[in-house]
Amino acid sequence: MSTSSYRARRGLRTGAVLWRVEADPGDMRILPDGVMDLMWSEDRFLLAGADTTVMVSSSESGGVTWGLRLAPGTAYALLGVPARELTDQRFELSELIEVPGKVVDTAHGDPAAALEHLFVTLWGQAAPDRSALRRAASLDRAARAGLSVSDIADQHGLPERSLRRVCDTVFGYGPKTLASIHRFQYALHLARSGTPLGEASAMAGYVDQSHLNRDARRLAGATPGELVA
């Protein structure tokens, strides 16, 4: 797998996370992280749906990709497309909506500013239901906390079937999958920060390191050691 450098900051206009990845030529492993992104890559805007397993991006020359991380529920609120229809896929944004030409022109010189401009434009057009976004954020926090499906449903006053339907719409998959992805990412964060794998797996809520190993194979197609190295 190729190497890459990653930088992130808060956008000045939106407060959303803006990120920049510069990748070397070759294949780059992209792991599920429970979020969706607007991106500018190879002179086009893209939408990255939520992933359920590793995605491999290949490039003969490498290059720079800019992205704006969408908060829980925001992709559905802005685009009106259920997240389930976007899962494990990358779309040219122009396939889903009309992208203003002025934004595209700006992106060639200042991708970060263009992504924020695009976000603000879409927000103004969609006028999202803030209560729905607050619920999506609350569901995401519950999944990050490792609550069971039944506990998440009870906490939000929803039958489990309704909870799964809501999560499919705003996240692209059910609450159990979302929780497992957040748990896996937290374990990797701990391990990459220097915590031994056995300790990281326990702190993240795994039964044991073998449990983490199985999730790594399922979500990343690799061992935790390979991902941390």
PDB file of C-alpha atoms in Angstrom:
ATOM      1  CA  MET A   1       0.000   0.000   0.000  1.00  0.00           C
ATOM      2  CA  SER A   2       1.170   3.546  -0.765  1.00  0.00           C
ATOM      3  CA  THR A   3       1.905   6.061   1.941  1.00  0.00           C
ATOM      4  CA  SER A   4       0.024   9.301   2.433  1.00  0.00           C
ATOM      5  CA  SER A   5       0.058  12.440   4.552  1.00  0.00           C
ATOM      6  CA  TYR A   6      -3.133  13.657   6.210  1.00  0.00           C
ATOM      7  CA  ARG A   7      -3.956  17.086   7.600  1.00  0.00           C
ATOM      8  CA  ALA A   8      -7.249  18.419   8.942  1.00  0.00           C
ATOM      9  CA  ARG A   9      -8.610  21.681  10.315  1.00  0.00           C
ATOM     10  CA  ARG A  10     -11.917  23.378  11.014  1.00  0.00           C
ATOM     11  CA  GLY A  11     -13.384  25.371   8.152  1.00  0.00           C
ATOM     12  CA  LEU A  12     -13.576  29.111   8.719  1.00  0.00           C
ATOM     13  CA  ARG A  13     -17.085  29.455   7.223  1.00  0.00           C
ATOM     14  CA  THR A  14     -18.734  26.217   8.291  1.00  0.00           C
ATOM     15  CA  GLY A  15     -16.839  24.832  11.283  1.00  0.00           C
ATOM     16  CA  ALA A  16     -16.862  21.468   9.496  1.00  0.00           C
ATOM     17  CA  VAL A  17     -13.701  19.367   9.343  1.00  0.00           C
ATOM     18  CA  LEU A  18     -11.716  20.087   6.183  1.00  0.00           C
ATOM     19  CA  TRP A  19      -9.068  17.502   5.372  1.00  0.00           C
ATOM     20  CA  ARG A  20      -6.277  17.111   2.851  1.00  0.00           C
ATOM     21  CA  VAL A  21      -4.608  13.862   1.818  1.00  0.00           C
ATOM     22  CA  GLU A  22      -1.494  13.736  -0.342  1.00  0.00           C
ATOM     23  CA  ALA A  23      -0.900  10.195  -1.556  1.00  0.00           C
ATOM     24  CA  ASP A  24       2.090   8.580  -3.228  1.00  0.00           C
ATOM     25  CA  PRO A  25       1.563   6.531  -6.410  1.00  0.00           C
ATOM     26  CA  GLY A  26       0.013   3.098  -5.859  1.00  0.00           C
ATOM     27  CA  ASP A  27      -2.866   1.688  -3.860  1.00  0.00           C
ATOM     28  CA  MET A  28      -4.159   3.421  -0.727  1.00  0.00           C
ATOM     29  CA  ARG A  29      -6.326   1.668   1.855  1.00  0.00           C
ATOM     30  CA  ILE A  30      -9.390   3.686   2.996  1.00  0.00           C
ATOM     31  CA  LEU A  31     -11.011   2.309   6.150  1.00  0.00           C
ATOM     32  CA  PRO A  32     -14.654   2.650   7.225  1.00  0.00           C
ATOM     33  CA  ASP A  33     -15.076   5.568   9.633  1.00  0.00           C
ATOM     34  CA  GLY A  34     -18.835   6.030   9.927  1.00  0.00           C
ATOM     35  CA  VAL A  35     -18.984   9.321   8.023  1.00  0.00           C
ATOM     36  CA  MET A  36     -19.575  10.661   4.517  1.00  0.00           C
ATOM     37  CA  ASP A  37     -17.529  13.321   2.753  1.00  0.00           C
ATOM     38  CA  LEU A  38     -17.733  15.903   0.013  1.00  0.00           C
ATOM     39  CA  MET A  39     -14.440  15.751  -1.894  1.00  0.00           C
ATOM     40  CA  TRP A  40     -12.456  17.522  -4.583  1.00  0.00           C
ATOM     41  CA  SER A  41     -10.165  15.114  -6.428  1.00  0.00           C
ATOM     42  CA  GLU A  42      -8.777  15.042  -9.960  1.00  0.00           C
ATOM     43  CA  ASP A  43     -10.604  18.256 -10.869  1.00  0.00           C
ATOM     44  CA  ARG A  44     -14.069  17.073  -9.871  1.00  0.00           C
ATOM     45  CA  PHE A  45     -16.384  17.084  -6.891  1.00  0.00           C
ATOM     46  CA  LEU A  46     -17.213  13.678  -5.437  1.00  0.00           C
ATOM     47  CA  LEU A  47     -19.444  12.331  -2.718  1.00  0.00           C
ATOM     48  CA  ALA A  48     -18.060   9.448  -0.690  1.00  0.00           C
ATOM     49  CA  GLY A  49     -20.805   7.279   0.763  1.00  0.00           C
ATOM     50  CA  ALA A  50     -20.375   5.524   4.094  1.00  0.00           C
ATOM     51  CA  ASP A  51     -18.224   2.387   3.842  1.00  0.00           C
ATOM     52  CA  THR A  52     -18.901  -1.006   5.374  1.00  0.00           C
ATOM     53  CA  THR A  53     -15.500  -2.421   4.444  1.00  0.00           C
ATOM     54  CA  VAL A  54     -12.118  -1.284   3.184  1.00  0.00           C
ATOM     55  CA  MET A  55     -11.949   0.651  -0.080  1.00  0.00           C
ATOM     56  CA  VAL A  56      -8.755   0.662  -2.150  1.00  0.00           C
ATOM     57  CA  SER A  57      -7.963   3.798  -4.134  1.00  0.00           C
ATOM     58  CA  SER A  58      -5.442   3.322  -6.938  1.00  0.00           C
ATOM     59  CA  SER A  59      -3.414   6.002  -8.657  1.00  0.00           C
ATOM     60  CA  GLU A  60      -0.432   5.772 -10.975  1.00  0.00           C
ATOM     61  CA  SER A  61       0.732   9.282 -10.145  1.00  0.00           C
ATOM     62  CA  GLY A  62      -0.589   9.907  -6.632  1.00  0.00           C
ATOM     63  CA  GLY A  63      -2.026  13.324  -5.946  1.00  0.00           C
ATOM     64  CA  VAL A  64      -3.947  15.504  -3.520  1.00  0.00           C
ATOM     65  CA  THR A  65      -7.541  15.055  -2.415  1.00  0.00           C
ATOM     66  CA  TRP A  66      -9.441  17.628  -0.380  1.00  0.00           C
ATOM     67  CA  GLY A  67     -12.522  16.742   1.626  1.00  0.00           C
ATOM     68  CA  LEU A  68     -15.194  18.171   3.901  1.00  0.00           C
ATOM     69  CA  ARG A  69     -16.485  15.744   6.502  1.00  0.00           C
ATOM     70  CA  LEU A  70     -20.256  15.761   6.780  1.00  0.00           C
ATOM     71  CA  ALA A  71     -21.795  15.601  10.241  1.00  0.00           C
ATOM     72  CA  PRO A  72     -24.244  12.751  10.952  1.00  0.00           C
ATOM     73  CA  GLY A  73     -27.398  13.042   8.859  1.00  0.00           C
ATOM     74  CA  THR A  74     -26.115  15.986   6.819  1.00  0.00           C
ATOM     75  CA  ALA A  75     -25.686  14.183   3.490  1.00  0.00           C
ATOM     76  CA  TYR A  76     -29.325  13.101   3.529  1.00  0.00           C
ATOM     77  CA  ALA A  77     -30.470  16.548   4.654  1.00  0.00           C
ATOM     78  CA  LEU A  78     -28.581  18.323   1.858  1.00  0.00           C
ATOM     79  CA  LEU A  79     -29.038  15.893  -1.015  1.00  0.00           C
ATOM     80  CA  GLY A  80     -32.314  14.165  -0.203  1.00  0.00           C
ATOM     81  CA  VAL A  81     -30.830  10.789  -1.111  1.00  0.00           C
ATOM     82  CA  PRO A  82     -31.127   8.048   1.555  1.00  0.00           C
ATOM     83  CA  ALA A  83     -27.629   7.166   2.732  1.00  0.00           C
ATOM     84  CA  ARG A  84     -28.297   3.460   2.095  1.00  0.00           C
ATOM     85  CA  GLU A  85     -28.308   4.231  -1.650  1.00  0.00           C
ATOM     86  CA  LEU A  86     -24.809   5.717  -1.372  1.00  0.00           C
ATOM     87  CA  THR A  87     -23.148   3.071   0.828  1.00  0.00           C
ATOM     88  CA  ASP A  88     -19.789   1.696  -0.357  1.00  0.00           C
ATOM     89  CA  GLN A  89     -19.813   3.960  -3.415  1.00  0.00           C
ATOM     90  CA  ARG A  90     -18.187   7.104  -4.782  1.00  0.00           C
ATOM     91  CA  PHE A  91     -20.271   9.400  -6.959  1.00  0.00           C
ATOM     92  CA  GLU A  92     -19.463  12.393  -9.093  1.00  0.00           C
ATOM     93  CA  LEU A  93     -21.517  14.998  -7.295  1.00  0.00           C
ATOM     94  CA  SER A  94     -22.948  16.205 -10.607  1.00  0.00           C
ATOM     95  CA  GLU A  95     -24.740  12.833 -10.888  1.00  0.00           C
ATOM     96  CA  LEU A  96     -26.750  13.722  -7.778  1.00  0.00           C
ATOM     97  CA  ILE A  97     -27.188  17.502  -7.937  1.00  0.00           C
ATOM     98  CA  GLU A  98     -26.370  20.485 -10.109  1.00  0.00           C
ATOM     99  CA  VAL A  99     -23.009  21.877  -9.007  1.00  0.00           C
ATOM    100  CA  PRO A 100     -22.677  25.657  -9.547  1.00  0.00           C
ATOM    101  CA  GLY A 101     -20.046  26.466 -12.159  1.00  0.00           C
ATOM    102  CA  LYS A 102     -18.638  29.253  -9.968  1.00  0.00           C
ATOM    103  CA  VAL A 103     -17.858  26.714  -7.244  1.00  0.00           C
ATOM    104  CA  VAL A 104     -16.043  24.473  -9.723  1.00  0.00           C
ATOM    105  CA  ASP A 105     -13.983  27.437 -10.952  1.00  0.00           C
ATOM    106  CA  THR A 106     -13.025  28.308  -7.362  1.00  0.00           C
ATOM    107  CA  ALA A 107     -12.005  24.711  -6.623  1.00  0.00           C
ATOM    108  CA  HIS A 108      -9.199  24.755  -9.165  1.00  0.00           C
ATOM    109  CA  GLY A 109      -7.396  27.437  -7.177  1.00  0.00           C
ATOM    110  CA  ASP A 110      -8.700  26.951  -3.625  1.00  0.00           C
ATOM    111  CA  PRO A 111     -10.350  23.572  -3.016  1.00  0.00           C
ATOM    112  CA  ALA A 112     -10.940  24.201   0.701  1.00  0.00           C
ATOM    113  CA  ALA A 113     -12.807  27.454   0.047  1.00  0.00           C
ATOM    114  CA  ALA A 114     -14.798  25.822  -2.745  1.00  0.00           C
ATOM    115  CA  LEU A 115     -15.889  22.935  -0.535  1.00  0.00           C
ATOM    116  CA  GLU A 116     -17.097  25.350   2.113  1.00  0.00           C
ATOM    117  CA  HIS A 117     -18.843  27.483  -0.504  1.00  0.00           C
ATOM    118  CA  LEU A 118     -20.554  24.383  -1.877  1.00  0.00           C
ATOM    119  CA  PHE A 119     -21.646  23.303   1.593  1.00  0.00           C
ATOM    120  CA  VAL A 120     -23.086  26.730   2.402  1.00  0.00           C
ATOM    121  CA  THR A 121     -24.901  26.821  -0.942  1.00  0.00           C
ATOM    122  CA  LEU A 122     -26.447  23.382  -0.442  1.00  0.00           C
ATOM    123  CA  TRP A 123     -27.405  24.234   3.141  1.00  0.00           C
ATOM    124  CA  GLY A 124     -29.184  27.381   1.998  1.00  0.00           C
ATOM    125  CA  GLN A 125     -31.079  25.485  -0.678  1.00  0.00           C
ATOM    126  CA  ALA A 126     -32.088  22.568   1.550  1.00  0.00           C
ATOM    127  CA  ALA A 127     -32.869  24.448   4.795  1.00  0.00           C
ATOM    128  CA  PRO A 128     -32.305  21.237   6.826  1.00  0.00           C
ATOM    129  CA  ASP A 129     -34.532  20.181   9.690  1.00  0.00           C
ATOM    130  CA  ARG A 130     -32.282  20.886  12.666  1.00  0.00           C
ATOM    131  CA  SER A 131     -34.227  18.553  14.946  1.00  0.00           C
ATOM    132  CA  ALA A 132     -33.530  15.676  12.557  1.00  0.00           C
ATOM    133  CA  LEU A 133     -29.827  16.572  12.552  1.00  0.00           C
ATOM    134  CA  ARG A 134     -29.776  16.702  16.352  1.00  0.00           C
ATOM    135  CA  ARG A 135     -31.329  13.237  16.459  1.00  0.00           C
ATOM    136  CA  ALA A 136     -28.741  11.910  13.988  1.00  0.00           C
ATOM    137  CA  ALA A 137     -25.938  13.372  16.121  1.00  0.00           C
ATOM    138  CA  SER A 138     -27.439  11.795  19.246  1.00  0.00           C
ATOM    139  CA  LEU A 139     -27.695   8.397  17.550  1.00  0.00           C
ATOM    140  CA  ASP A 140     -24.060   8.682  16.479  1.00  0.00           C
ATOM    141  CA  ARG A 141     -22.946   9.520  20.028  1.00  0.00           C
ATOM    142  CA  ALA A 142     -24.866   6.536  21.378  1.00  0.00           C
ATOM    143  CA  ALA A 143     -23.201   4.239  18.850  1.00  0.00           C
ATOM    144  CA  ARG A 144     -19.765   5.667  19.719  1.00  0.00           C
ATOM    145  CA  ALA A 145     -20.517   4.974  23.381  1.00  0.00           C
ATOM    146  CA  GLY A 146     -21.069   1.310  22.514  1.00  0.00           C
ATOM    147  CA  LEU A 147     -24.708   1.133  23.562  1.00  0.00           C
ATOM    148  CA  SER A 148     -26.698  -1.901  22.436  1.00  0.00           C
ATOM    149  CA  VAL A 149     -29.316  -1.572  19.720  1.00  0.00           C
ATOM    150  CA  SER A 150     -32.110  -1.972  22.278  1.00  0.00           C
ATOM    151  CA  ASP A 151     -30.578   0.697  24.551  1.00  0.00           C
ATOM    152  CA  ILE A 152     -30.175   3.140  21.649  1.00  0.00           C
ATOM    153  CA  ALA A 153     -33.781   2.533  20.632  1.00  0.00           C
ATOM    154  CA  ASP A 154     -35.041   3.068  24.185  1.00  0.00           C
ATOM    155  CA  GLN A 155     -32.949   6.197  24.625  1.00  0.00           C
ATOM    156  CA  HIS A 156     -34.518   7.735  21.511  1.00  0.00           C
ATOM    157  CA  GLY A 157     -38.072   6.481  21.996  1.00  0.00           C
ATOM    158  CA  LEU A 158     -38.014   4.330  18.878  1.00  0.00           C
ATOM    159  CA  PRO A 159     -38.974   0.717  18.186  1.00  0.00           C
ATOM    160  CA  GLU A 160     -35.874  -1.199  17.042  1.00  0.00           C
ATOM    161  CA  ARG A 161     -37.264  -1.597  13.525  1.00  0.00           C
ATOM    162  CA  SER A 162     -37.814   2.170  13.260  1.00  0.00           C
ATOM    163  CA  LEU A 163     -34.317   2.794  14.626  1.00  0.00           C
ATOM    164  CA  ARG A 164     -32.788   0.616  11.913  1.00  0.00           C
ATOM    165  CA  ARG A 165     -34.818   2.418   9.256  1.00  0.00           C
ATOM    166  CA  VAL A 166     -33.693   5.834  10.512  1.00  0.00           C
ATOM    167  CA  CYS A 167     -30.054   4.716  10.662  1.00  0.00           C
ATOM    168  CA  ASP A 168     -30.238   3.273   7.143  1.00  0.00           C
ATOM    169  CA  THR A 169     -31.491   6.649   5.938  1.00  0.00           C
ATOM    170  CA  VAL A 170     -28.975   8.900   7.673  1.00  0.00           C
ATOM    171  CA  PHE A 171     -25.890   6.668   8.106  1.00  0.00           C
ATOM    172  CA  GLY A 172     -26.196   4.072   5.343  1.00  0.00           C
ATOM    173  CA  TYR A 173     -26.420   1.072   7.655  1.00  0.00           C
ATOM    174  CA  GLY A 174     -27.893  -0.035  10.961  1.00  0.00           C
ATOM    175  CA  PRO A 175     -26.859   0.986  14.483  1.00  0.00           C
ATOM    176  CA  LYS A 176     -24.964  -2.251  15.150  1.00  0.00           C
ATOM    177  CA  THR A 177     -22.728  -1.725  12.117  1.00  0.00           C
ATOM    178  CA  LEU A 178     -22.199   1.927  13.021  1.00  0.00           C
ATOM    179  CA  ALA A 179     -21.181   1.002  16.575  1.00  0.00           C
ATOM    180  CA  SER A 180     -18.755  -1.667  15.362  1.00  0.00           C
ATOM    181  CA  ILE A 181     -17.055   0.796  12.999  1.00  0.00           C
ATOM    182  CA  HIS A 182     -16.651   3.410  15.734  1.00  0.00           C
ATOM    183  CA  ARG A 183     -15.277   0.768  18.130  1.00  0.00           C
ATOM    184  CA  PHE A 184     -12.772  -0.396  15.514  1.00  0.00           C
ATOM    185  CA  GLN A 185     -11.617   3.149  14.747  1.00  0.00           C
ATOM    186  CA  TYR A 186     -11.199   3.897  18.461  1.00  0.00           C
ATOM    187  CA  ALA A 187      -9.066   0.785  18.949  1.00  0.00           C
ATOM    188  CA  LEU A 188      -6.869   1.817  16.003  1.00  0.00           C
ATOM    189  CA  HIS A 189      -6.558   5.343  17.398  1.00  0.00           C
ATOM    190  CA  LEU A 190      -5.378   3.972  20.732  1.00  0.00           C
ATOM    191  CA  ALA A 191      -2.931   1.568  19.112  1.00  0.00           C
ATOM    192  CA  ARG A 192      -1.502   4.252  16.813  1.00  0.00           C
ATOM    193  CA  SER A 193      -1.039   6.462  19.877  1.00  0.00           C
ATOM    194  CA  GLY A 194       1.204   3.817  21.445  1.00  0.00           C
ATOM    195  CA  THR A 195      -1.236   1.697  23.462  1.00  0.00           C
ATOM    196  CA  PRO A 196      -0.412  -2.042  23.177  1.00  0.00           C
ATOM    197  CA  LEU A 197      -2.937  -3.863  20.988  1.00  0.00           C
ATOM    198  CA  GLY A 198      -4.248  -6.069  23.782  1.00  0.00           C
ATOM    199  CA  GLU A 199      -4.866  -3.078  26.001  1.00  0.00           C
ATOM    200  CA  ALA A 200      -6.330  -1.046  23.119  1.00  0.00           C
ATOM    201  CA  SER A 201      -8.806  -3.797  22.293  1.00  0.00           C
ATOM    202  CA  ALA A 202     -10.010  -3.956  25.912  1.00  0.00           C
ATOM    203  CA  MET A 203     -10.292  -0.175  26.221  1.00  0.00           C
ATOM    204  CA  ALA A 204     -12.329  -0.021  23.012  1.00  0.00           C
ATOM    205  CA  GLY A 205     -14.786  -2.625  24.272  1.00  0.00           C
ATOM    206  CA  TYR A 206     -13.618  -5.796  22.557  1.00  0.00           C
ATOM    207  CA  VAL A 207     -13.909  -9.119  24.380  1.00  0.00           C
ATOM    208  CA  ASP A 208     -10.249  -9.814  23.632  1.00  0.00           C
ATOM    209  CA  GLN A 209      -7.606  -9.121  20.995  1.00  0.00           C
ATOM    210  CA  SER A 210      -8.880 -11.980  18.824  1.00  0.00           C
ATOM    211  CA  HIS A 211     -12.187 -10.131  18.610  1.00  0.00           C
ATOM    212  CA  LEU A 212     -10.345  -7.036  17.350  1.00  0.00           C
ATOM    213  CA  ASN A 213      -8.419  -9.198  14.891  1.00  0.00           C
ATOM    214  CA  ARG A 214     -11.681 -10.512  13.403  1.00  0.00           C
ATOM    215  CA  ASP A 215     -13.071  -7.001  13.033  1.00  0.00           C
ATOM    216  CA  ALA A 216      -9.839  -5.859  11.385  1.00  0.00           C
ATOM    217  CA  ARG A 217     -10.092  -8.646   8.837  1.00  0.00           C
ATOM    218  CA  ARG A 218     -13.777  -7.879   8.190  1.00  0.00           C
ATOM    219  CA  LEU A 219     -13.521  -4.093   8.024  1.00  0.00           C
ATOM    220  CA  ALA A 220      -9.978  -3.569   6.745  1.00  0.00           C
ATOM    221  CA  GLY A 221      -8.812  -6.804   5.140  1.00  0.00           C
ATOM    222  CA  ALA A 222      -5.676  -6.699   7.287  1.00  0.00           C
ATOM    223  CA  THR A 223      -4.407  -7.435  10.775  1.00  0.00           C
ATOM    224  CA  PRO A 224      -4.308  -4.690  13.417  1.00  0.00           C
ATOM    225  CA  GLY A 225      -0.530  -4.925  13.393  1.00  0.00           C
ATOM    226  CA  GLU A 226      -0.427  -4.209   9.654  1.00  0.00           C
ATOM    227  CA  LEU A 227      -2.720  -1.221  10.105  1.00  0.00           C
ATOM    228  CA  VAL A 228      -0.736   0.264  12.964  1.00  0.00           C
ATOM    229  CA  ALA A 229       2.733  -0.270  11.471  1.00  0.00           C
TER     230      ALA A 229
END
